[in-house]
Short mmCIF file of C-alpha atoms and ligand atoms in Angstrom, two decimals:
data_model
loop_
_atom_site.label_atom_id
_atom_site.label_comp_id
_atom_site.label_asym_id
_atom_site.label_seq_id
_atom_site.Cartn_x
_atom_site.Cartn_y
_atom_site.Cartn_z
CA MET A 1242 -10.40 19.65 25.86
CA LYS A 1243 -8.15 17.15 27.66
CA ILE A 1244 -5.92 14.18 26.96
CA VAL A 1245 -7.40 11.30 28.97
CA ALA A 1246 -5.18 8.41 27.90
CA ALA A 1247 -2.08 7.66 25.90
CA LYS A 1248 -0.81 4.20 25.13
CA VAL A 1249 2.24 2.81 23.39
CA ILE A 1250 1.63 -0.07 21.00
CA VAL A 1251 4.61 -2.21 19.97
CA CYS A 1252 4.14 -4.63 17.09
CA SER A 1253 6.18 -6.46 14.50
CA PRO A 1254 4.21 -7.13 11.31
CA GLY A 1255 7.35 -7.98 9.32
CA ARG A 1256 9.44 -5.48 11.32
CA ASN A 1257 9.15 -3.60 14.62
CA PHE A 1258 7.09 -0.44 15.04
CA VAL A 1259 6.40 1.78 18.06
CA THR A 1260 3.08 3.60 17.85
CA LEU A 1261 1.54 6.12 20.24
CA LYS A 1262 -2.23 6.53 20.50
CA ILE A 1263 -3.47 9.64 22.33
CA GLU A 1264 -7.12 9.72 23.40
CA THR A 1265 -9.13 12.80 24.36
CA ASP A 1266 -12.22 13.47 26.45
CA GLN A 1267 -14.08 14.31 23.23
CA GLY A 1268 -13.65 10.85 21.74
CA VAL A 1269 -11.17 11.99 19.10
CA TYR A 1270 -7.84 10.18 19.10
CA GLY A 1271 -4.55 10.71 17.32
CA ILE A 1272 -1.79 8.33 16.19
CA GLY A 1273 1.97 8.95 16.19
CA ASP A 1274 5.08 6.94 15.20
CA GLY A 1275 8.10 6.63 17.52
CA THR A 1276 10.01 3.81 15.81
CA LEU A 1277 13.80 3.86 16.26
CA ASN A 1278 15.29 1.01 14.28
CA GLY A 1279 17.23 -1.44 16.47
CA ARG A 1280 16.60 0.61 19.65
CA GLU A 1281 12.79 0.53 19.71
CA LEU A 1282 12.25 -0.29 23.38
CA SER A 1283 14.21 2.72 24.57
CA VAL A 1284 11.56 4.97 23.00
CA VAL A 1285 8.80 2.80 24.50
CA SER A 1286 10.28 3.26 27.96
CA TYR A 1287 10.88 7.01 27.41
CA LEU A 1288 7.25 7.45 26.38
CA GLU A 1289 5.65 5.20 29.00
CA GLU A 1290 7.77 6.25 31.98
CA HIS A 1291 8.51 9.89 31.24
CA VAL A 1292 6.07 11.36 28.70
CA VAL A 1293 2.64 9.75 29.05
CA PRO A 1294 2.26 10.68 32.76
CA CYS A 1295 2.85 14.36 31.86
CA LEU A 1296 0.39 14.31 28.96
CA ILE A 1297 -2.66 13.21 30.94
CA GLY A 1298 -4.87 16.25 31.56
CA MET A 1299 -3.07 18.48 29.03
CA ASP A 1300 -5.02 20.32 26.32
CA PRO A 1301 -4.16 18.50 23.03
CA ARG A 1302 -4.86 21.66 21.03
CA ARG A 1303 -1.72 23.29 22.45
CA ILE A 1304 0.68 21.49 20.10
CA GLU A 1305 3.43 24.11 20.19
CA ASP A 1306 3.34 24.43 23.97
CA ILE A 1307 3.42 20.65 24.47
CA TRP A 1308 6.38 20.43 22.06
CA GLN A 1309 8.28 23.07 24.04
CA TYR A 1310 7.30 21.42 27.33
CA LEU A 1311 8.73 18.07 26.21
CA TYR A 1312 11.85 19.60 24.60
CA ARG A 1313 12.83 22.25 27.17
CA GLY A 1314 11.21 20.48 30.07
CA ALA A 1315 13.45 17.40 29.90
CA TYR A 1316 16.48 19.67 30.40
CA TRP A 1317 18.48 17.03 28.42
CA ARG A 1318 17.98 18.23 24.87
CA ARG A 1319 18.05 16.49 21.50
CA GLY A 1320 19.08 12.90 20.72
CA PRO A 1321 17.28 10.18 18.72
CA VAL A 1322 15.28 8.74 21.65
CA THR A 1323 14.00 12.06 23.00
CA MET A 1324 13.22 13.48 19.57
CA ARG A 1325 11.39 10.35 18.42
CA ALA A 1326 9.27 10.38 21.56
CA ILE A 1327 8.46 14.06 20.96
CA ALA A 1328 7.73 13.27 17.30
CA ALA A 1329 5.26 10.53 18.26
CA VAL A 1330 3.34 12.96 20.50
CA ASP A 1331 3.50 15.73 17.90
CA MET A 1332 2.14 13.56 15.06
CA ALA A 1333 -0.72 12.36 17.26
CA LEU A 1334 -1.60 15.94 18.26
CA TRP A 1335 -1.61 17.20 14.66
CA ASP A 1336 -3.80 14.20 13.79
CA ILE A 1337 -6.25 15.18 16.55
CA LYS A 1338 -6.29 18.85 15.53
CA ALA A 1339 -6.92 18.06 11.86
CA LYS A 1340 -9.65 15.57 12.76
CA MET A 1341 -11.30 18.22 14.98
CA ALA A 1342 -11.08 20.73 12.12
CA GLY A 1343 -12.49 18.17 9.69
CA MET A 1344 -9.50 18.76 7.40
CA PRO A 1345 -6.81 16.63 5.81
CA LEU A 1346 -3.58 17.63 7.56
CA TYR A 1347 -2.09 19.40 4.53
CA ASP A 1348 -4.95 21.90 4.70
CA LEU A 1349 -4.17 22.73 8.28
CA LEU A 1350 -0.49 23.23 7.41
CA GLY A 1351 -1.40 25.85 4.81
CA GLY A 1352 -2.94 23.96 1.93
CA LYS A 1353 -1.64 22.16 -1.14
CA SER A 1354 1.45 23.37 -2.96
CA ARG A 1355 1.21 20.39 -5.34
CA ASP A 1356 -1.19 17.62 -6.29
CA ARG A 1357 1.21 14.71 -5.91
CA VAL A 1358 4.59 13.90 -4.49
CA MET A 1359 7.44 12.44 -6.55
CA VAL A 1360 8.96 9.43 -4.82
CA TYR A 1361 12.04 7.30 -5.35
CA GLY A 1362 12.31 3.55 -4.85
CA HIS A 1363 15.30 1.35 -4.01
CA ALA A 1364 16.76 -0.78 -6.80
CA ASN A 1365 19.55 -3.12 -5.80
CA GLY A 1366 21.38 -6.19 -6.99
CA SER A 1367 24.35 -8.33 -6.10
CA ASP A 1368 26.19 -7.07 -9.20
CA ILE A 1369 25.88 -4.31 -11.79
CA ASP A 1370 23.73 -6.34 -14.21
CA GLU A 1371 21.27 -7.29 -11.47
CA THR A 1372 20.95 -3.65 -10.37
CA VAL A 1373 20.44 -2.52 -13.96
CA ASP A 1374 17.59 -5.05 -14.26
CA ALA A 1375 16.13 -3.91 -10.93
CA VAL A 1376 16.14 -0.27 -12.10
CA GLY A 1377 14.29 -1.43 -15.24
CA GLN A 1378 11.63 -3.02 -13.05
CA TYR A 1379 11.12 0.24 -11.17
CA ILE A 1380 10.85 2.12 -14.47
CA ASP A 1381 8.19 -0.42 -15.55
CA LEU A 1382 6.31 0.28 -12.30
CA GLY A 1383 6.16 3.95 -13.29
CA TYR A 1384 8.89 5.39 -11.04
CA LYS A 1385 10.51 8.61 -12.23
CA ALA A 1386 13.31 8.44 -9.66
CA ILE A 1387 15.29 5.42 -8.51
CA ARG A 1388 18.07 4.91 -5.98
CA ALA A 1389 20.61 2.36 -7.27
CA GLN A 1390 22.97 0.30 -5.06
CA THR A 1391 25.07 -2.65 -6.14
CA GLY A 1392 27.11 -5.40 -4.56
CA VAL A 1393 30.84 -4.74 -4.91
CA PRO A 1394 33.21 -7.63 -5.76
CA GLY A 1395 35.30 -8.45 -2.69
CA ILE A 1396 32.98 -6.71 -0.19
CA LYS A 1397 30.80 -8.91 1.99
CA ASP A 1398 27.17 -7.72 1.88
CA ALA A 1399 27.74 -4.18 0.58
CA TYR A 1400 25.23 -1.61 1.88
CA GLY A 1401 21.80 -1.52 0.26
CA VAL A 1402 21.79 -4.98 -1.31
CA GLY A 1403 18.93 -6.83 0.34
CA ARG A 1404 17.70 -10.35 0.04
CA GLY A 1405 14.14 -9.43 -0.85
CA LYS A 1406 13.82 -6.93 -3.67
CA LEU A 1407 10.75 -4.70 -3.34
CA TYR A 1408 10.61 -5.19 0.46
CA TYR A 1409 14.32 -5.04 1.30
CA GLU A 1410 14.77 -4.72 5.07
CA PRO A 1411 18.21 -4.05 6.60
CA ALA A 1412 17.39 -4.84 10.27
CA ASP A 1413 17.54 -8.57 9.69
CA ALA A 1414 19.03 -10.34 12.72
CA ALA A 1415 18.55 -10.83 16.47
CA LEU A 1416 22.18 -9.74 16.89
CA PRO A 1417 23.95 -7.41 14.42
CA SER A 1418 25.29 -9.27 11.39
CA VAL A 1419 28.79 -8.27 10.27
CA THR A 1420 29.19 -6.83 6.79
CA GLY A 1421 32.36 -5.62 5.06
CA TRP A 1422 33.64 -2.42 3.52
CA ASP A 1423 36.52 -1.38 1.27
CA THR A 1424 36.47 2.16 -0.08
CA ARG A 1425 38.98 1.52 -2.88
CA LYS A 1426 36.87 -1.33 -4.26
CA ALA A 1427 33.67 0.74 -4.02
CA LEU A 1428 35.23 3.74 -5.75
CA ASN A 1429 36.35 1.48 -8.61
CA HIS A 1430 32.90 -0.07 -8.95
CA VAL A 1431 30.10 2.43 -8.24
CA PRO A 1432 30.77 4.80 -11.19
CA ARG A 1433 30.58 1.76 -13.54
CA LEU A 1434 27.05 1.07 -12.30
CA PHE A 1435 25.88 4.56 -13.24
CA GLU A 1436 27.70 4.45 -16.58
CA LYS A 1437 25.79 1.26 -17.43
CA LEU A 1438 22.50 2.67 -16.18
CA ARG A 1439 22.79 5.76 -18.36
CA GLN A 1440 23.87 3.65 -21.37
CA THR A 1441 20.85 1.38 -20.86
CA TYR A 1442 18.08 3.81 -19.93
CA GLY A 1443 19.30 7.24 -21.02
CA PHE A 1444 18.93 10.41 -18.98
CA ASP A 1445 15.14 10.75 -18.56
CA HIS A 1446 14.94 9.21 -15.09
CA HIS A 1447 16.36 10.60 -11.89
CA LEU A 1448 19.06 8.37 -10.40
CA LEU A 1449 20.19 8.55 -6.77
CA HIS A 1450 22.93 6.85 -4.76
CA ASP A 1451 23.48 6.40 -1.00
CA GLY A 1452 27.07 6.43 0.29
CA HIS A 1453 25.72 5.56 3.76
CA HIS A 1454 28.39 7.52 5.66
CA ARG A 1455 31.20 5.29 4.32
CA TYR A 1456 33.61 7.78 2.73
CA THR A 1457 35.99 10.37 4.13
CA PRO A 1458 35.34 13.90 2.81
CA GLN A 1459 38.17 13.59 0.25
CA GLU A 1460 36.94 10.16 -0.91
CA ALA A 1461 33.40 11.49 -1.13
CA ALA A 1462 34.62 14.42 -3.23
CA ASN A 1463 36.34 11.93 -5.53
CA LEU A 1464 33.15 9.85 -5.87
CA GLY A 1465 31.01 12.94 -6.52
CA LYS A 1466 33.42 14.02 -9.25
CA MET A 1467 33.50 10.59 -10.90
CA LEU A 1468 29.68 10.49 -10.90
CA GLU A 1469 29.27 13.91 -12.56
CA PRO A 1470 28.89 12.57 -16.14
CA TYR A 1471 25.84 10.56 -15.01
CA GLN A 1472 23.95 13.58 -13.63
CA LEU A 1473 22.65 12.14 -10.38
CA PHE A 1474 19.63 13.64 -8.65
CA TRP A 1475 21.69 13.31 -5.48
CA LEU A 1476 24.55 11.60 -3.72
CA GLU A 1477 23.36 10.86 -0.20
CA ASP A 1478 25.27 10.61 3.09
CA CYS A 1479 28.58 10.68 1.24
CA THR A 1480 30.44 11.32 4.52
CA PRO A 1481 29.33 11.43 8.17
CA ALA A 1482 27.80 14.80 9.04
CA GLU A 1483 28.64 15.16 12.72
CA ASN A 1484 31.27 17.57 11.46
CA GLN A 1485 29.13 19.80 9.24
CA GLU A 1486 32.28 21.58 7.96
CA ALA A 1487 33.39 18.32 6.29
CA PHE A 1488 30.90 18.95 3.51
CA ARG A 1489 32.86 22.03 2.47
CA ILE A 1490 35.62 19.75 1.17
CA VAL A 1491 33.14 17.68 -0.85
CA ARG A 1492 31.39 20.79 -2.14
CA GLN A 1493 34.63 22.42 -3.31
CA HIS A 1494 35.32 19.54 -5.69
CA THR A 1495 32.05 18.40 -7.17
CA VAL A 1496 28.78 19.70 -8.61
CA THR A 1497 26.99 16.39 -7.91
CA PRO A 1498 24.02 17.43 -5.70
CA LEU A 1499 24.40 16.39 -2.07
CA ALA A 1500 21.74 15.11 0.32
CA VAL A 1501 22.08 14.41 4.02
CA GLY A 1502 20.03 14.24 7.21
CA GLU A 1503 18.17 10.95 7.67
CA ILE A 1504 19.79 10.59 11.10
CA PHE A 1505 19.41 14.26 12.08
CA ASN A 1506 17.28 14.99 15.15
CA THR A 1507 17.04 18.77 15.18
CA ILE A 1508 17.66 21.92 13.21
CA TRP A 1509 21.03 22.20 14.99
CA ASP A 1510 22.35 19.15 13.12
CA ALA A 1511 21.67 20.92 9.83
CA LYS A 1512 22.15 24.60 10.63
CA ASP A 1513 25.70 25.07 9.29
CA LEU A 1514 25.15 22.76 6.33
CA ILE A 1515 22.14 24.85 5.34
CA GLN A 1516 23.46 28.32 6.07
CA ASN A 1517 26.72 27.65 4.24
CA GLN A 1518 24.85 26.07 1.31
CA LEU A 1519 26.88 22.88 1.59
CA ILE A 1520 23.96 20.59 0.65
CA ASP A 1521 21.11 20.59 -1.86
CA TYR A 1522 18.58 18.36 -0.08
CA ILE A 1523 17.76 17.96 3.59
CA ARG A 1524 16.68 14.41 4.49
CA ALA A 1525 15.31 14.97 8.00
CA THR A 1526 11.86 13.50 8.45
CA VAL A 1527 8.85 13.69 10.73
CA VAL A 1528 9.70 10.84 13.10
CA GLY A 1529 13.44 11.57 13.19
CA ALA A 1530 13.30 15.31 13.78
CA GLY A 1531 10.71 15.94 16.47
CA GLY A 1532 7.52 15.79 14.42
CA LEU A 1533 5.88 18.25 12.05
CA THR A 1534 6.31 21.15 14.45
CA HIS A 1535 10.10 20.96 14.24
CA LEU A 1536 10.45 19.67 10.66
CA ARG A 1537 8.63 22.78 9.45
CA ARG A 1538 11.33 24.93 11.05
CA ILE A 1539 14.09 22.99 9.29
CA ALA A 1540 12.29 23.25 5.94
CA ASP A 1541 11.74 26.99 6.37
CA LEU A 1542 15.42 27.59 7.15
CA ALA A 1543 16.38 25.46 4.12
CA SER A 1544 14.01 27.40 1.86
CA LEU A 1545 16.00 30.61 2.50
CA TYR A 1546 18.94 28.94 0.72
CA GLN A 1547 17.04 27.16 -2.06
CA ILE A 1548 17.66 23.82 -0.37
CA ARG A 1549 14.85 21.36 -0.91
CA THR A 1550 13.38 18.56 1.19
CA GLY A 1551 13.91 14.84 0.61
CA CYS A 1552 12.35 13.11 3.60
CA HIS A 1553 13.72 9.78 4.70
CA GLY A 1554 11.15 7.07 3.95
CA ALA A 1555 12.73 3.68 4.66
CA THR A 1556 10.66 0.75 5.97
CA ASP A 1557 11.66 1.50 9.56
CA LEU A 1558 9.47 4.61 9.40
CA SER A 1559 5.93 3.31 9.91
CA PRO A 1560 3.02 4.13 7.60
CA VAL A 1561 2.07 6.74 10.24
CA THR A 1562 5.26 8.68 9.47
CA MET A 1563 4.70 8.16 5.75
CA GLY A 1564 1.17 9.57 6.05
CA CYS A 1565 2.42 12.63 7.95
CA ALA A 1566 5.35 13.08 5.57
CA LEU A 1567 3.03 13.04 2.56
CA HIS A 1568 0.85 15.78 4.04
CA PHE A 1569 4.02 17.75 4.81
CA ASP A 1570 5.36 17.14 1.27
CA THR A 1571 2.05 18.21 -0.25
CA TRP A 1572 2.23 21.51 1.62
CA VAL A 1573 5.95 22.39 1.88
CA PRO A 1574 6.92 25.02 -0.73
CA ASN A 1575 10.53 23.79 -1.12
CA PHE A 1576 9.70 20.13 -1.72
CA GLY A 1577 12.31 18.05 -3.55
CA ILE A 1578 11.46 14.35 -3.41
CA GLN A 1579 10.14 11.72 -0.97
CA GLU A 1580 11.82 8.36 -0.36
CA TYR A 1581 9.39 5.45 -0.61
CA MET A 1582 10.56 2.02 0.45
CA ARG A 1583 7.41 -0.06 0.33
CA HIS A 1584 6.05 -1.70 3.46
CA THR A 1585 5.01 -5.35 3.41
CA GLU A 1586 1.36 -6.36 3.09
CA GLU A 1587 1.37 -7.35 6.80
CA THR A 1588 2.50 -3.85 7.78
CA ASP A 1589 -0.03 -2.18 5.50
CA ALA A 1590 -2.83 -4.29 7.01
CA VAL A 1591 -1.92 -3.28 10.58
CA PHE A 1592 -1.79 0.40 9.56
CA PRO A 1593 -4.80 1.14 7.30
CA HIS A 1594 -4.05 4.32 5.34
CA ASP A 1595 -5.49 6.44 2.58
CA TYR A 1596 -2.34 7.38 0.60
CA ARG A 1597 -1.77 5.71 -2.75
CA PHE A 1598 0.95 5.21 -5.37
CA GLU A 1599 0.28 6.33 -8.91
CA ASP A 1600 2.66 6.92 -11.83
CA GLY A 1601 5.83 7.37 -9.76
CA HIS A 1602 4.12 9.58 -7.19
CA LEU A 1603 2.38 9.20 -3.85
CA ILE A 1604 -0.88 11.04 -3.33
CA CYS A 1605 -2.09 11.73 0.19
CA GLY A 1606 -5.73 11.14 1.04
CA GLU A 1607 -8.52 13.53 1.98
CA THR A 1608 -9.54 11.89 5.28
CA PRO A 1609 -9.46 14.40 8.17
CA GLY A 1610 -6.17 13.98 10.06
CA HIS A 1611 -3.05 12.36 8.64
CA GLY A 1612 -5.07 9.49 7.24
CA VAL A 1613 -3.31 6.57 8.99
CA ASP A 1614 -4.78 4.39 11.74
CA ILE A 1615 -3.71 1.28 13.64
CA ASN A 1616 -5.68 -1.95 13.84
CA GLU A 1617 -4.85 -2.85 17.44
CA ASP A 1618 -6.30 -6.37 17.33
CA LEU A 1619 -4.20 -7.24 14.32
CA ALA A 1620 -1.13 -5.51 15.79
CA ALA A 1621 -1.42 -7.75 18.89
CA LYS A 1622 -0.86 -10.78 16.65
CA TYR A 1623 2.68 -9.59 15.83
CA PRO A 1624 4.72 -9.33 19.06
CA TYR A 1625 8.05 -7.44 19.20
CA LYS A 1626 11.07 -9.33 17.90
CA ARG A 1627 14.55 -7.99 18.63
CA ALA A 1628 16.15 -7.01 15.32
CA TYR A 1629 19.36 -5.11 14.70
CA LEU A 1630 20.86 -3.26 11.80
CA PRO A 1631 24.16 -4.78 10.61
CA VAL A 1632 27.57 -3.41 11.52
CA ALA A 1633 30.44 -2.95 9.06
CA ARG A 1634 34.14 -3.77 9.38
CA LEU A 1635 37.05 -2.98 7.08
CA GLN A 1636 39.06 -5.84 5.58
CA ASP A 1637 41.53 -5.75 8.53
CA GLY A 1638 38.70 -5.95 11.08
CA THR A 1639 38.48 -2.24 11.97
CA MET A 1640 34.97 -1.12 12.93
CA TRP A 1641 33.52 1.22 10.27
CA ASN A 1642 30.28 3.07 9.64
CA TRP A 1643 27.52 0.77 8.49
O1 LIG B 222 17.31 2.13 9.76
C1 LIG B 222 18.30 2.47 8.83
C2 LIG B 222 17.68 2.73 7.48
O2 LIG B 222 16.62 3.63 7.60
C3 LIG B 222 18.68 3.27 6.52
O3 LIG B 222 19.75 2.39 6.37
C4 LIG B 222 18.03 3.46 5.17
O4 LIG B 222 19.89 4.75 4.40
C5 LIG B 222 18.71 4.46 4.33
C6 LIG B 222 17.88 5.14 3.34
O5 LIG B 222 18.41 6.01 2.66
O6 LIG B 222 16.70 4.82 3.29
MG1 LIG B 223 20.20 6.68 3.45
#
């Protein structure tokens, strides 16, 4: 069996997506996602110029060998562009293998560990009352777990507060828009949101919060401690994780569960965090961390330390990643939760898929493969549009982490 063609499809049905389609001499094809928000065309070039030529003629059944070839063979290891390109190939190859086997992907991975996958949605508002109402709407939709973000008085466009509600999309401008940040103001405000949420809805639902890399380790420890009475499911990205040791400071001061990893590319980004039990949930996902082949390794290492998965699932991960992630979540023994930021109707139409939402959970389909396809004719109607994530500056103009 041979790979005879591989093409990169770029489209923008509401937002940009990079999709890889690998075709074989047996007529079976596979689909992979290589979207890198705000830097999409670098992955396109990496795939078209440096990966596709190598793939032609290879045996698509040799998933592990092709992964190693692309990882070791580049000499230059890791990084978001390389690992997304590898992920796109890996997803497409698993799709082909499962289609050839006539199995839904979860069966090929080892079979179901659960029937459905608990997801969390994003509730946000420009102030506490608006966010409380938004959480209520998610509860009415059946969600069991909800991430809550609120505007903070005195901060321009605080993280997580979108213009649209259900379809909130942060990459919203042809050049990065400038948002603000002030840790003191946030620390005064965020605990009041969760106090109000618990007063209003009680303790039955899981509540989550994303610090989006804004706090220093000591500030993050302070936030985690102040949030303890509200029993969060997790506090995410409370401090940047380049320095994995930084989480030790947070951990020493708070029992609020910690999640990190949506920007991790490989197991090496998470190794110390996992082995020192400094986190509770690992957020790496299929497109970010080199595909299913590598994500499985991260999940297995995490399972040794009772750390559970919580795959990133924002809108910048295409339905192809969501399909793969749901098969992974259905199989992985140490599953925690899956993020689910809904795609727009335009996106869903370009990527027909067989997963469905029911009662706060996503359920993956039974179609052989990962269950997600691309309608190329429709995709061609939505050409690429440059779109950037915002940047953040402190009140005195200093560049900060968005
Ligand atoms: O592209 C950036 C988004 O994926 C990110 O800002 C979303 O933090 C995020 C989350 O938790 O989904
Ligand atoms: Mg996040």
